[in-house]
Amino acid sequence: MKTVIIGSNHAGIAAANTLLDNYPDQEVVLIDRNTNLSYLGCGTALWVGRQIDGYEGLFYTNKEDFIKRGAKIHMLSTVTNIDFDGKVVHFDNESGESVSESYDKLVLATGSKPIVPNIPGKDLDGIHFLKLFQEGQAVDKDISSEAVKTVAVIGAGYIGVEIAEAAKRRGKNVLLFDAMPTSLASYYDPEFTKHMDKNLEENGVELHFGELATEYKADDNGRVNQLVTDKAAYDVDMVINAIGFTANSDLGSEHLETFRNGAYLVDNHQKTSDDSVYAVGDCATIYSNALEATTYIALATNAVRSGIVAGHNIGGTVLDSIGVQGSNGISIFGFNMVSTGLSVAAAAKNNIDVEYTDFEDLQKPAFIKENGSVKIRIVYEKSTRRIVGAQLASTEDIAANIHMFSLAIQEHVTIDKLKLLDIFFLPHFNQPYNYITMAALKAK
Ligand SMILES: Cc1cc2nc3c(=O)[nH]c(=O)nc-3n(C[C@H](O)[C@H](O)[C@H](O)COP(=O)(O)OP(=O)(O)OC[C@H]3O[C@@H](n4cnc5c(N)ncnc54)[C@H](O)[C@@H]3O)c2cc1C
Ligand SMILES: NC(=O)c1ccc[n+]([C@@H]2O[C@H](COP(=O)([O-])OP(=O)(O)OC[C@H]3O[C@@H](n4cnc5c(N)ncnc54)[C@H](O)[C@@H]3O)[C@@H](O)[C@H]2O)c1
């Protein structure tokens, strides 16, 4: 059995690893247009902001490793066309020749592409995106220039907020814009984002929310020097666009069924509408246990798990995807936020009638000196009382809490089941009347 995988980043790599590690008879071919594989984009802001020494540690595998394990891998090779009936993938290889690979099974792991703001001046010099390693290098180079004093970041989602912090850490004036009235509006309710907004402001990031970029203007050399919005004009030396990703499904969208954003529609084996074709990671849909529906969530964590599921099903072991909660986290200037499932705002947008319960308390008993306050919100469906989301914010390390809520959503746990849940107590870590128990007990 020969499997061709198009795209060898997180999702494609996970599918390839699963096949190579578990099914020795499988012939695996990887094709990718990039020079590198396995780049952890999550490290870009850490590297650009000089919180880590360099980018070298941001790759976890390479071409040679796949060759050693018996796979064939074509890097710098762009797939131009797929003959789904004849089961052949056509691509331009590293030498520029048009070549092909036949397949028994095909895995589409072509990921996502940044959404481009469609405004005048969008192609000027000094305007960046932040997806590929090479784009991270370009941003780092520009930020390292003395001439760049003011950086505008368009989009205050995860990439925008993280790179705004990085640019600030490099001593730049940073202007952060978003169409929404707060940062991180897709992940948290305003009661939580207001703390992140305050944190950004206190650290010198200038916030411009509810303000839309309408034009980028250039100097005589064709480099951006002004950002015009629906409210004002700002002199800037560099722009970073981060207004979200969309699925990169150009190769198969005419042949395969797709979701409303163009992502390949897949079943719980990651199989598309073509029996021989699987799709994984950011180019595919995913099942949300909170929504109880198919949706689109571009995250590396989902990419890895979907690659594993596809790999096993292709290899011959039936493995059902268990769906996801879209769990995510962010840490900015020492302030941490994590969320899973639906916020109250996201539930409303999806016509799910919810209640929520909030609580705020110190992480540890007051007699412990190093201690921060934690704010928690648990969101549950009114009719069934199943938990559909949770959000936490603190200067404390609260990250691991969210995994429990992720499992609760996956397993349809009700808010009432959480009230007397056995949660250990040790003053080094938490309180006997801890905020999870207290929030659950307070639920209406
Ligand atoms: C700056 C940044 C920070 C992030 N931080 C986090 C984080 O902290 N946590 C998290 O969970 N997620 C994070 N993400 C999201 C995460 O990186 C993506 O969800 C993940 O990369 C998706 O993996 P993928 O393999 O599906 O797709 P991609 O990473 O998009 O890879 C797709 C691959 O397909 C190749 N390809 C596409 N078309 C073709 C073609 N025609 N021919 C050949 N090859 C092709 C591309 O070259 C690429 O290598 C971050 C993303 C960015 C950009
Ligand atoms: N910490 C993490 O887990 C992490 C880090 C980086 C990226 N990612 C993932 O990568 C993907 C891409 O990240 P992203 O930050 O580009 O997307 P995002 O969806 O997190 O944020 C996009 C932001 O852009 C705003 N926006 C949309 N259109 C706009 C417009 N015309 N003008 C101004 N603002 C506009 C939205 O309101 C939103 O706040 C996401 O799926 C994200 O979850 C995750």
mmCIF file of N, CA and C in Angstrom, residues 154-267:
data_model
loop_
_atom_site.group_PDB
_atom_site.id
_atom_site.type_symbol
_atom_site.label_atom_id
_atom_site.label_comp_id
_atom_site.label_asym_id
_atom_site.label_seq_id
_atom_site.Cartn_x
_atom_site.Cartn_y
_atom_site.Cartn_z
ATOM 1 N N ILE A 154 -2.128 44.259 12.865
ATOM 2 C CA ILE A 154 -3.554 44.240 12.515
ATOM 3 C C ILE A 154 -4.119 42.876 12.890
ATOM 4 N N GLY A 155 -5.021 42.862 13.853
ATOM 5 C CA GLY A 155 -5.586 41.611 14.366
ATOM 6 C C GLY A 155 -5.019 41.343 15.751
ATOM 7 N N ALA A 156 -5.903 41.353 16.755
ATOM 8 C CA ALA A 156 -5.461 41.089 18.131
ATOM 9 C C ALA A 156 -5.957 39.724 18.584
ATOM 10 N N GLY A 157 -5.790 38.738 17.682
ATOM 11 C CA GLY A 157 -6.020 37.340 18.055
ATOM 12 C C GLY A 157 -4.724 36.805 18.629
ATOM 13 N N TYR A 158 -4.541 35.487 18.538
ATOM 14 C CA TYR A 158 -3.362 34.904 19.175
ATOM 15 C C TYR A 158 -2.055 35.379 18.550
ATOM 16 N N ILE A 159 -1.962 35.368 17.213
ATOM 17 C CA ILE A 159 -0.699 35.778 16.588
ATOM 18 C C ILE A 159 -0.442 37.260 16.865
ATOM 19 N N GLY A 160 -1.473 38.087 16.697
ATOM 20 C CA GLY A 160 -1.309 39.533 16.860
ATOM 21 C C GLY A 160 -0.856 39.918 18.261
ATOM 22 N N VAL A 161 -1.499 39.357 19.267
ATOM 23 C CA VAL A 161 -1.146 39.714 20.648
ATOM 24 C C VAL A 161 0.275 39.225 20.968
ATOM 25 N N GLU A 162 0.597 38.023 20.506
ATOM 26 C CA GLU A 162 1.937 37.487 20.809
ATOM 27 C C GLU A 162 3.039 38.300 20.118
ATOM 28 N N ILE A 163 2.787 38.709 18.876
ATOM 29 C CA ILE A 163 3.848 39.444 18.166
ATOM 30 C C ILE A 163 3.886 40.908 18.647
ATOM 31 N N ALA A 164 2.757 41.421 19.128
ATOM 32 C CA ALA A 164 2.757 42.767 19.718
ATOM 33 C C ALA A 164 3.666 42.767 20.953
ATOM 34 N N GLU A 165 3.546 41.737 21.778
ATOM 35 C CA GLU A 165 4.428 41.629 22.952
ATOM 36 C C GLU A 165 5.894 41.574 22.506
ATOM 37 N N ALA A 166 6.158 40.740 21.475
ATOM 38 C CA ALA A 166 7.543 40.565 21.008
ATOM 39 C C ALA A 166 8.123 41.891 20.514
ATOM 40 N N ALA A 167 7.331 42.636 19.734
ATOM 41 C CA ALA A 167 7.817 43.913 19.183
ATOM 42 C C ALA A 167 8.069 44.912 20.307
ATOM 43 N N LYS A 168 7.205 44.871 21.321
ATOM 44 C CA LYS A 168 7.384 45.768 22.476
ATOM 45 C C LYS A 168 8.671 45.403 23.220
ATOM 46 N N ARG A 169 8.896 44.092 23.371
ATOM 47 C CA ARG A 169 10.122 43.642 24.050
ATOM 48 C C ARG A 169 11.377 44.078 23.297
ATOM 49 N N ARG A 170 11.224 44.328 21.981
ATOM 50 C CA ARG A 170 12.362 44.798 21.184
ATOM 51 C C ARG A 170 12.418 46.334 21.150
ATOM 52 N N GLY A 171 11.627 46.974 21.990
ATOM 53 C CA GLY A 171 11.735 48.423 22.150
ATOM 54 C C GLY A 171 10.976 49.242 21.118
ATOM 55 N N LYS A 172 10.034 48.638 20.415
ATOM 56 C CA LYS A 172 9.293 49.396 19.386
ATOM 57 C C LYS A 172 8.047 50.051 19.974
ATOM 58 N N ASN A 173 7.563 51.092 19.303
ATOM 59 C CA ASN A 173 6.210 51.583 19.594
ATOM 60 C C ASN A 173 5.274 50.604 18.903
ATOM 61 N N VAL A 174 4.313 50.079 19.640
ATOM 62 C CA VAL A 174 3.444 49.066 19.033
ATOM 63 C C VAL A 174 1.993 49.517 19.091
ATOM 64 N N LEU A 175 1.340 49.518 17.924
ATOM 65 C CA LEU A 175 -0.080 49.862 17.809
ATOM 66 C C LEU A 175 -0.809 48.582 17.426
ATOM 67 N N LEU A 176 -1.759 48.169 18.265
ATOM 68 C CA LEU A 176 -2.460 46.898 18.022
ATOM 69 C C LEU A 176 -3.914 47.177 17.663
ATOM 70 N N PHE A 177 -4.321 46.704 16.481
ATOM 71 C CA PHE A 177 -5.670 46.989 15.967
ATOM 72 C C PHE A 177 -6.512 45.718 15.927
ATOM 73 N N ASP A 178 -7.797 45.848 16.156
ATOM 74 C CA ASP A 178 -8.716 44.728 15.908
ATOM 75 C C ASP A 178 -10.085 45.289 15.570
ATOM 76 N N ALA A 179 -10.800 44.534 14.748
ATOM 77 C CA ALA A 179 -12.159 44.931 14.387
ATOM 78 C C ALA A 179 -13.084 44.847 15.599
ATOM 79 N N MET A 180 -12.788 43.936 16.505
ATOM 80 C CA MET A 180 -13.632 43.712 17.688
ATOM 81 C C MET A 180 -13.284 44.725 18.789
ATOM 82 N N PRO A 181 -14.157 44.859 19.789
ATOM 83 C CA PRO A 181 -13.877 45.863 20.837
ATOM 84 C C PRO A 181 -12.808 45.446 21.850
ATOM 85 N N THR A 182 -12.326 44.203 21.787
ATOM 86 C CA THR A 182 -11.293 43.744 22.729
ATOM 87 C C THR A 182 -10.285 42.880 21.972
ATOM 88 N N SER A 183 -9.199 42.537 22.666
ATOM 89 C CA SER A 183 -8.298 41.517 22.124
ATOM 90 C C SER A 183 -8.941 40.139 22.330
ATOM 91 N N LEU A 184 -8.437 39.137 21.657
ATOM 92 C CA LEU A 184 -8.758 37.719 21.887
ATOM 93 C C LEU A 184 -10.259 37.423 21.961
ATOM 94 N N ALA A 185 -11.042 38.188 21.211
ATOM 95 C CA ALA A 185 -12.504 38.100 21.329
ATOM 96 C C ALA A 185 -13.051 36.748 20.880
ATOM 97 N N SER A 186 -12.296 36.015 20.061
ATOM 98 C CA SER A 186 -12.824 34.713 19.617
ATOM 99 C C SER A 186 -12.650 33.642 20.682
ATOM 100 N N TYR A 187 -11.868 33.926 21.715
ATOM 101 C CA TYR A 187 -11.531 32.872 22.681
ATOM 102 C C TYR A 187 -12.106 33.112 24.075
ATOM 103 N N TYR A 188 -12.286 34.400 24.424
ATOM 104 C CA TYR A 188 -12.675 34.740 25.812
ATOM 105 C C TYR A 188 -13.788 35.784 25.808
ATOM 106 N N ASP A 189 -14.519 35.805 26.904
ATOM 107 C CA ASP A 189 -15.535 36.843 27.093
ATOM 108 C C ASP A 189 -14.873 38.148 27.539
ATOM 109 N N PRO A 190 -15.590 39.271 27.372
ATOM 110 C CA PRO A 190 -15.001 40.582 27.697
ATOM 111 C C PRO A 190 -14.528 40.696 29.144
ATOM 112 N N GLU A 191 -15.185 39.979 30.078
ATOM 113 C CA GLU A 191 -14.763 40.039 31.493
ATOM 114 C C GLU A 191 -13.343 39.498 31.665
ATOM 115 N N PHE A 192 -12.897 38.685 30.702
ATOM 116 C CA PHE A 192 -11.534 38.138 30.755
ATOM 117 C C PHE A 192 -10.587 38.955 29.881
ATOM 118 N N THR A 193 -11.044 39.320 28.690
ATOM 119 C CA THR A 193 -10.153 40.044 27.787
ATOM 120 C C THR A 193 -9.792 41.426 28.347
ATOM 121 N N LYS A 194 -10.664 41.975 29.214
ATOM 122 C CA LYS A 194 -10.349 43.311 29.752
ATOM 123 C C LYS A 194 -9.044 43.250 30.560
ATOM 124 N N HIS A 195 -8.774 42.108 31.182
ATOM 125 C CA HIS A 195 -7.528 41.972 31.942
ATOM 126 C C HIS A 195 -6.319 41.896 30.999
ATOM 127 N N MET A 196 -6.494 41.184 29.880
ATOM 128 C CA MET A 196 -5.393 41.130 28.904
ATOM 129 C C MET A 196 -5.174 42.511 28.294
ATOM 130 N N ASP A 197 -6.261 43.217 28.007
ATOM 131 C CA ASP A 197 -6.133 44.556 27.408
ATOM 132 C C ASP A 197 -5.390 45.502 28.356
ATOM 133 N N LYS A 198 -5.722 45.402 29.650
ATOM 134 C CA LYS A 198 -5.059 46.242 30.660
ATOM 135 C C LYS A 198 -3.573 45.867 30.728
ATOM 136 N N ASN A 199 -3.314 44.574 30.699
ATOM 137 C CA ASN A 199 -1.944 44.061 30.749
ATOM 138 C C ASN A 199 -1.131 44.599 29.558
ATOM 139 N N LEU A 200 -1.742 44.568 28.374
ATOM 140 C CA LEU A 200 -1.046 45.067 27.168
ATOM 141 C C LEU A 200 -0.772 46.563 27.310
ATOM 142 N N GLU A 201 -1.789 47.292 27.761
ATOM 143 C CA GLU A 201 -1.631 48.748 27.908
ATOM 144 C C GLU A 201 -0.569 49.085 28.945
ATOM 145 N N GLU A 202 -0.609 48.384 30.075
ATOM 146 C CA GLU A 202 0.372 48.650 31.140
ATOM 147 C C GLU A 202 1.796 48.371 30.669
ATOM 148 N N ASN A 203 1.908 47.496 29.684
ATOM 149 C CA ASN A 203 3.237 47.193 29.147
ATOM 150 C C ASN A 203 3.557 48.001 27.899
ATOM 151 N N GLY A 204 2.745 49.006 27.639
ATOM 152 C CA GLY A 204 3.091 49.985 26.615
ATOM 153 C C GLY A 204 2.546 49.728 25.220
ATOM 154 N N VAL A 205 1.679 48.732 25.063
ATOM 155 C CA VAL A 205 1.087 48.495 23.732
ATOM 156 C C VAL A 205 -0.123 49.425 23.588
ATOM 157 N N GLU A 206 -0.154 50.174 22.477
ATOM 158 C CA GLU A 206 -1.265 51.117 22.254
ATOM 159 C C GLU A 206 -2.408 50.374 21.575
ATOM 160 N N LEU A 207 -3.573 50.370 22.208
ATOM 161 C CA LEU A 207 -4.690 49.569 21.697
ATOM 162 C C LEU A 207 -5.651 50.397 20.849
ATOM 163 N N HIS A 208 -6.017 49.830 19.697
ATOM 164 C CA HIS A 208 -6.985 50.477 18.802
ATOM 165 C C HIS A 208 -8.029 49.440 18.413
ATOM 166 N N PHE A 209 -8.994 49.227 19.302
ATOM 167 C CA PHE A 209 -9.994 48.191 19.032
ATOM 168 C C PHE A 209 -11.257 48.817 18.450
ATOM 169 N N GLY A 210 -11.973 48.003 17.683
ATOM 170 C CA GLY A 210 -13.142 48.519 16.979
ATOM 171 C C GLY A 210 -12.720 49.498 15.900
ATOM 172 N N GLU A 211 -11.524 49.301 15.371
ATOM 173 C CA GLU A 211 -10.965 50.229 14.368
ATOM 174 C C GLU A 211 -10.421 49.411 13.196
ATOM 175 N N LEU A 212 -10.879 49.752 11.995
ATOM 176 C CA LEU A 212 -10.541 48.942 10.814
ATOM 177 C C LEU A 212 -9.515 49.638 9.922
ATOM 178 N N ALA A 213 -8.474 48.912 9.551
ATOM 179 C CA ALA A 213 -7.504 49.438 8.576
ATOM 180 C C ALA A 213 -8.217 49.579 7.231
ATOM 181 N N THR A 214 -8.004 50.718 6.571
ATOM 182 C CA THR A 214 -8.654 50.912 5.265
ATOM 183 C C THR A 214 -7.633 51.081 4.141
ATOM 184 N N GLU A 215 -6.390 51.469 4.497
ATOM 185 C CA GLU A 215 -5.377 51.651 3.456
ATOM 186 C C GLU A 215 -3.970 51.658 4.064
ATOM 187 N N TYR A 216 -3.005 51.112 3.306
ATOM 188 C CA TYR A 216 -1.594 51.255 3.670
ATOM 189 C C TYR A 216 -0.968 52.199 2.647
ATOM 190 N N LYS A 217 -0.277 53.240 3.142
ATOM 191 C CA LYS A 217 0.350 54.202 2.217
ATOM 192 C C LYS A 217 1.859 54.029 2.242
ATOM 193 N N ALA A 218 2.527 54.457 1.128
ATOM 194 C CA ALA A 218 3.956 54.190 0.981
ATOM 195 C C ALA A 218 4.784 55.463 0.910
ATOM 196 N N ASP A 219 6.095 55.321 1.226
ATOM 197 C CA ASP A 219 7.027 56.419 0.984
ATOM 198 C C ASP A 219 7.507 56.343 -0.476
ATOM 199 N N ASP A 220 8.489 57.168 -0.842
ATOM 200 C CA ASP A 220 8.934 57.209 -2.241
ATOM 201 C C ASP A 220 9.582 55.907 -2.690
ATOM 202 N N ASN A 221 10.041 55.100 -1.732
ATOM 203 C CA ASN A 221 10.673 53.819 -2.094
ATOM 204 C C ASN A 221 9.696 52.653 -2.109
ATOM 205 N N GLY A 222 8.428 52.947 -1.952
ATOM 206 C CA GLY A 222 7.423 51.873 -1.989
ATOM 207 C C GLY A 222 7.316 51.106 -0.688
ATOM 208 N N ARG A 223 7.837 51.682 0.396
ATOM 209 C CA ARG A 223 7.732 51.008 1.697
ATOM 210 C C ARG A 223 6.624 51.666 2.520
ATOM 211 N N VAL A 224 5.876 50.856 3.231
ATOM 212 C CA VAL A 224 4.763 51.382 4.014
ATOM 213 C C VAL A 224 5.270 52.430 5.006
ATOM 214 N N ASN A 225 4.565 53.553 5.057
ATOM 215 C CA ASN A 225 4.929 54.565 6.058
ATOM 216 C C ASN A 225 3.706 55.152 6.751
ATOM 217 N N GLN A 226 2.536 54.707 6.311
ATOM 218 C CA GLN A 226 1.325 55.187 6.986
ATOM 219 C C GLN A 226 0.211 54.152 6.924
ATOM 220 N N LEU A 227 -0.501 54.053 8.033
ATOM 221 C CA LEU A 227 -1.681 53.187 8.099
ATOM 222 C C LEU A 227 -2.892 54.093 8.262
ATOM 223 N N VAL A 228 -3.851 53.920 7.356
ATOM 224 C CA VAL A 228 -5.085 54.705 7.448
ATOM 225 C C VAL A 228 -6.187 53.760 7.944
ATOM 226 N N THR A 229 -6.965 54.223 8.917
ATOM 227 C CA THR A 229 -8.086 53.413 9.402
ATOM 228 C C THR A 229 -9.379 54.172 9.215
ATOM 229 N N ASP A 230 -10.483 53.571 9.640
ATOM 230 C CA ASP A 230 -11.763 54.276 9.536
ATOM 231 C C ASP A 230 -11.876 55.400 10.567
ATOM 232 N N LYS A 231 -10.830 55.545 11.431
ATOM 233 C CA LYS A 231 -10.896 56.602 12.447
ATOM 234 C C LYS A 231 -9.789 57.646 12.332
ATOM 235 N N ALA A 232 -8.605 57.238 11.828
ATOM 236 C CA ALA A 232 -7.461 58.167 11.832
ATOM 237 C C ALA A 232 -6.370 57.656 10.895
ATOM 238 N N ALA A 233 -5.251 58.387 10.838
ATOM 239 C CA ALA A 233 -4.081 57.925 10.072
ATOM 240 C C ALA A 233 -2.887 57.908 11.017
ATOM 241 N N TYR A 234 -2.029 56.890 10.878
ATOM 242 C CA TYR A 234 -0.888 56.727 11.792
ATOM 243 C C TYR A 234 0.395 56.547 10.988
ATOM 244 N N ASP A 235 1.452 57.232 11.400
ATOM 245 C CA ASP A 235 2.751 57.000 10.780
ATOM 246 C C ASP A 235 3.319 55.704 11.348
ATOM 247 N N VAL A 236 3.635 54.758 10.486
ATOM 248 C CA VAL A 236 4.174 53.471 10.942
ATOM 249 C C VAL A 236 5.357 53.089 10.053
ATOM 250 N N ASP A 237 6.246 52.247 10.569
ATOM 251 C CA ASP A 237 7.409 51.805 9.793
ATOM 252 C C ASP A 237 7.282 50.357 9.349
ATOM 253 N N MET A 238 6.289 49.694 9.869
ATOM 254 C CA MET A 238 6.157 48.260 9.578
ATOM 255 C C MET A 238 4.745 47.826 9.980
ATOM 256 N N VAL A 239 4.181 46.879 9.218
ATOM 257 C CA VAL A 239 2.842 46.356 9.543
ATOM 258 C C VAL A 239 2.912 44.837 9.592
ATOM 259 N N ILE A 240 2.256 44.246 10.598
ATOM 260 C CA ILE A 240 2.129 42.783 10.632
ATOM 261 C C ILE A 240 0.642 42.461 10.607
ATOM 262 N N ASN A 241 0.223 41.748 9.563
ATOM 263 C CA ASN A 241 -1.181 41.350 9.432
ATOM 264 C C ASN A 241 -1.401 40.023 10.131
ATOM 265 N N ALA A 242 -2.409 39.949 10.971
ATOM 266 C CA ALA A 242 -2.717 38.685 11.663
ATOM 267 C C ALA A 242 -4.215 38.618 11.915
ATOM 268 N N ILE A 243 -4.972 38.549 10.803
ATOM 269 C CA ILE A 243 -6.438 38.584 10.972
ATOM 270 C C ILE A 243 -7.064 37.199 10.766
ATOM 271 N N GLY A 244 -6.270 36.156 10.969
ATOM 272 C CA GLY A 244 -6.827 34.803 10.944
ATOM 273 C C GLY A 244 -6.341 33.976 9.769
ATOM 274 N N PHE A 245 -6.643 32.699 9.847
ATOM 275 C CA PHE A 245 -6.259 31.748 8.790
ATOM 276 C C PHE A 245 -7.508 31.228 8.085
ATOM 277 N N THR A 246 -7.314 30.811 6.863
ATOM 278 C CA THR A 246 -8.369 30.053 6.184
ATOM 279 C C THR A 246 -7.745 28.792 5.608
ATOM 280 N N ALA A 247 -8.578 27.796 5.345
ATOM 281 C CA ALA A 247 -8.049 26.505 4.892
ATOM 282 C C ALA A 247 -7.402 26.628 3.513
ATOM 283 N N ASN A 248 -6.279 25.961 3.332
ATOM 284 C CA ASN A 248 -5.620 25.912 2.029
ATOM 285 C C ASN A 248 -6.070 24.635 1.318
ATOM 286 N N SER A 249 -7.160 24.758 0.577
ATOM 287 C CA SER A 249 -7.750 23.565 -0.038
ATOM 288 C C SER A 249 -7.833 23.704 -1.552
ATOM 289 N N ASP A 250 -6.930 24.503 -2.107
ATOM 290 C CA ASP A 250 -6.983 24.774 -3.549
ATOM 291 C C ASP A 250 -6.898 23.494 -4.382
ATOM 292 N N LEU A 251 -6.095 22.542 -3.931
ATOM 293 C CA LEU A 251 -5.837 21.362 -4.781
ATOM 294 C C LEU A 251 -7.067 20.468 -4.971
ATOM 295 N N GLY A 252 -7.926 20.402 -3.933
ATOM 296 C CA GLY A 252 -9.000 19.402 -4.011
ATOM 297 C C GLY A 252 -10.400 19.957 -3.934
ATOM 298 N N SER A 253 -10.540 21.279 -3.905
ATOM 299 C CA SER A 253 -11.876 21.817 -3.620
ATOM 300 C C SER A 253 -12.882 21.580 -4.745
ATOM 301 N N GLU A 254 -12.383 21.327 -5.944
ATOM 302 C CA GLU A 254 -13.344 21.059 -7.026
ATOM 303 C C GLU A 254 -13.846 19.631 -6.992
ATOM 304 N N HIS A 255 -13.029 18.734 -6.439
ATOM 305 C CA HIS A 255 -13.379 17.311 -6.442
ATOM 306 C C HIS A 255 -14.030 16.856 -5.130
ATOM 307 N N LEU A 256 -13.620 17.503 -4.030
ATOM 308 C CA LEU A 256 -14.039 17.023 -2.710
ATOM 309 C C LEU A 256 -15.086 17.937 -2.084
ATOM 310 N N GLU A 257 -15.887 17.370 -1.192
ATOM 311 C CA GLU A 257 -16.854 18.203 -0.468
ATOM 312 C C GLU A 257 -16.124 19.097 0.513
ATOM 313 N N THR A 258 -16.589 20.342 0.605
ATOM 314 C CA THR A 258 -15.909 21.291 1.492
ATOM 315 C C THR A 258 -16.892 21.966 2.454
ATOM 316 N N PHE A 259 -16.322 22.532 3.502
ATOM 317 C CA PHE A 259 -17.061 23.259 4.547
ATOM 318 C C PHE A 259 -17.236 24.704 4.078
ATOM 319 N N ARG A 260 -17.960 25.515 4.863
ATOM 320 C CA ARG A 260 -18.251 26.897 4.420
ATOM 321 C C ARG A 260 -17.000 27.754 4.231
ATOM 322 N N ASN A 261 -15.896 27.437 4.897
ATOM 323 C CA ASN A 261 -14.660 28.228 4.698
ATOM 324 C C ASN A 261 -13.725 27.554 3.698
ATOM 325 N N GLY A 262 -14.197 26.503 3.046
ATOM 326 C CA GLY A 262 -13.378 25.833 2.032
ATOM 327 C C GLY A 262 -12.615 24.630 2.560
ATOM 328 N N ALA A 263 -12.616 24.397 3.873
ATOM 329 C CA ALA A 263 -11.884 23.243 4.424
ATOM 330 C C ALA A 263 -12.500 21.936 3.914
ATOM 331 N N TYR A 264 -11.651 20.918 3.743
ATOM 332 C CA TYR A 264 -12.169 19.624 3.306
ATOM 333 C C TYR A 264 -13.041 19.040 4.408
ATOM 334 N N LEU A 265 -14.242 18.609 4.042
ATOM 335 C CA LEU A 265 -15.138 17.974 5.016
ATOM 336 C C LEU A 265 -14.655 16.555 5.255
ATOM 337 N N VAL A 266 -14.415 16.202 6.493
ATOM 338 C CA VAL A 266 -13.937 14.842 6.790
ATOM 339 C C VAL A 266 -14.855 14.157 7.792
ATOM 340 N N ASP A 267 -14.800 12.812 7.780
ATOM 341 C CA ASP A 267 -15.563 12.052 8.776
ATOM 342 C C ASP A 267 -14.672 11.776 9.984
#
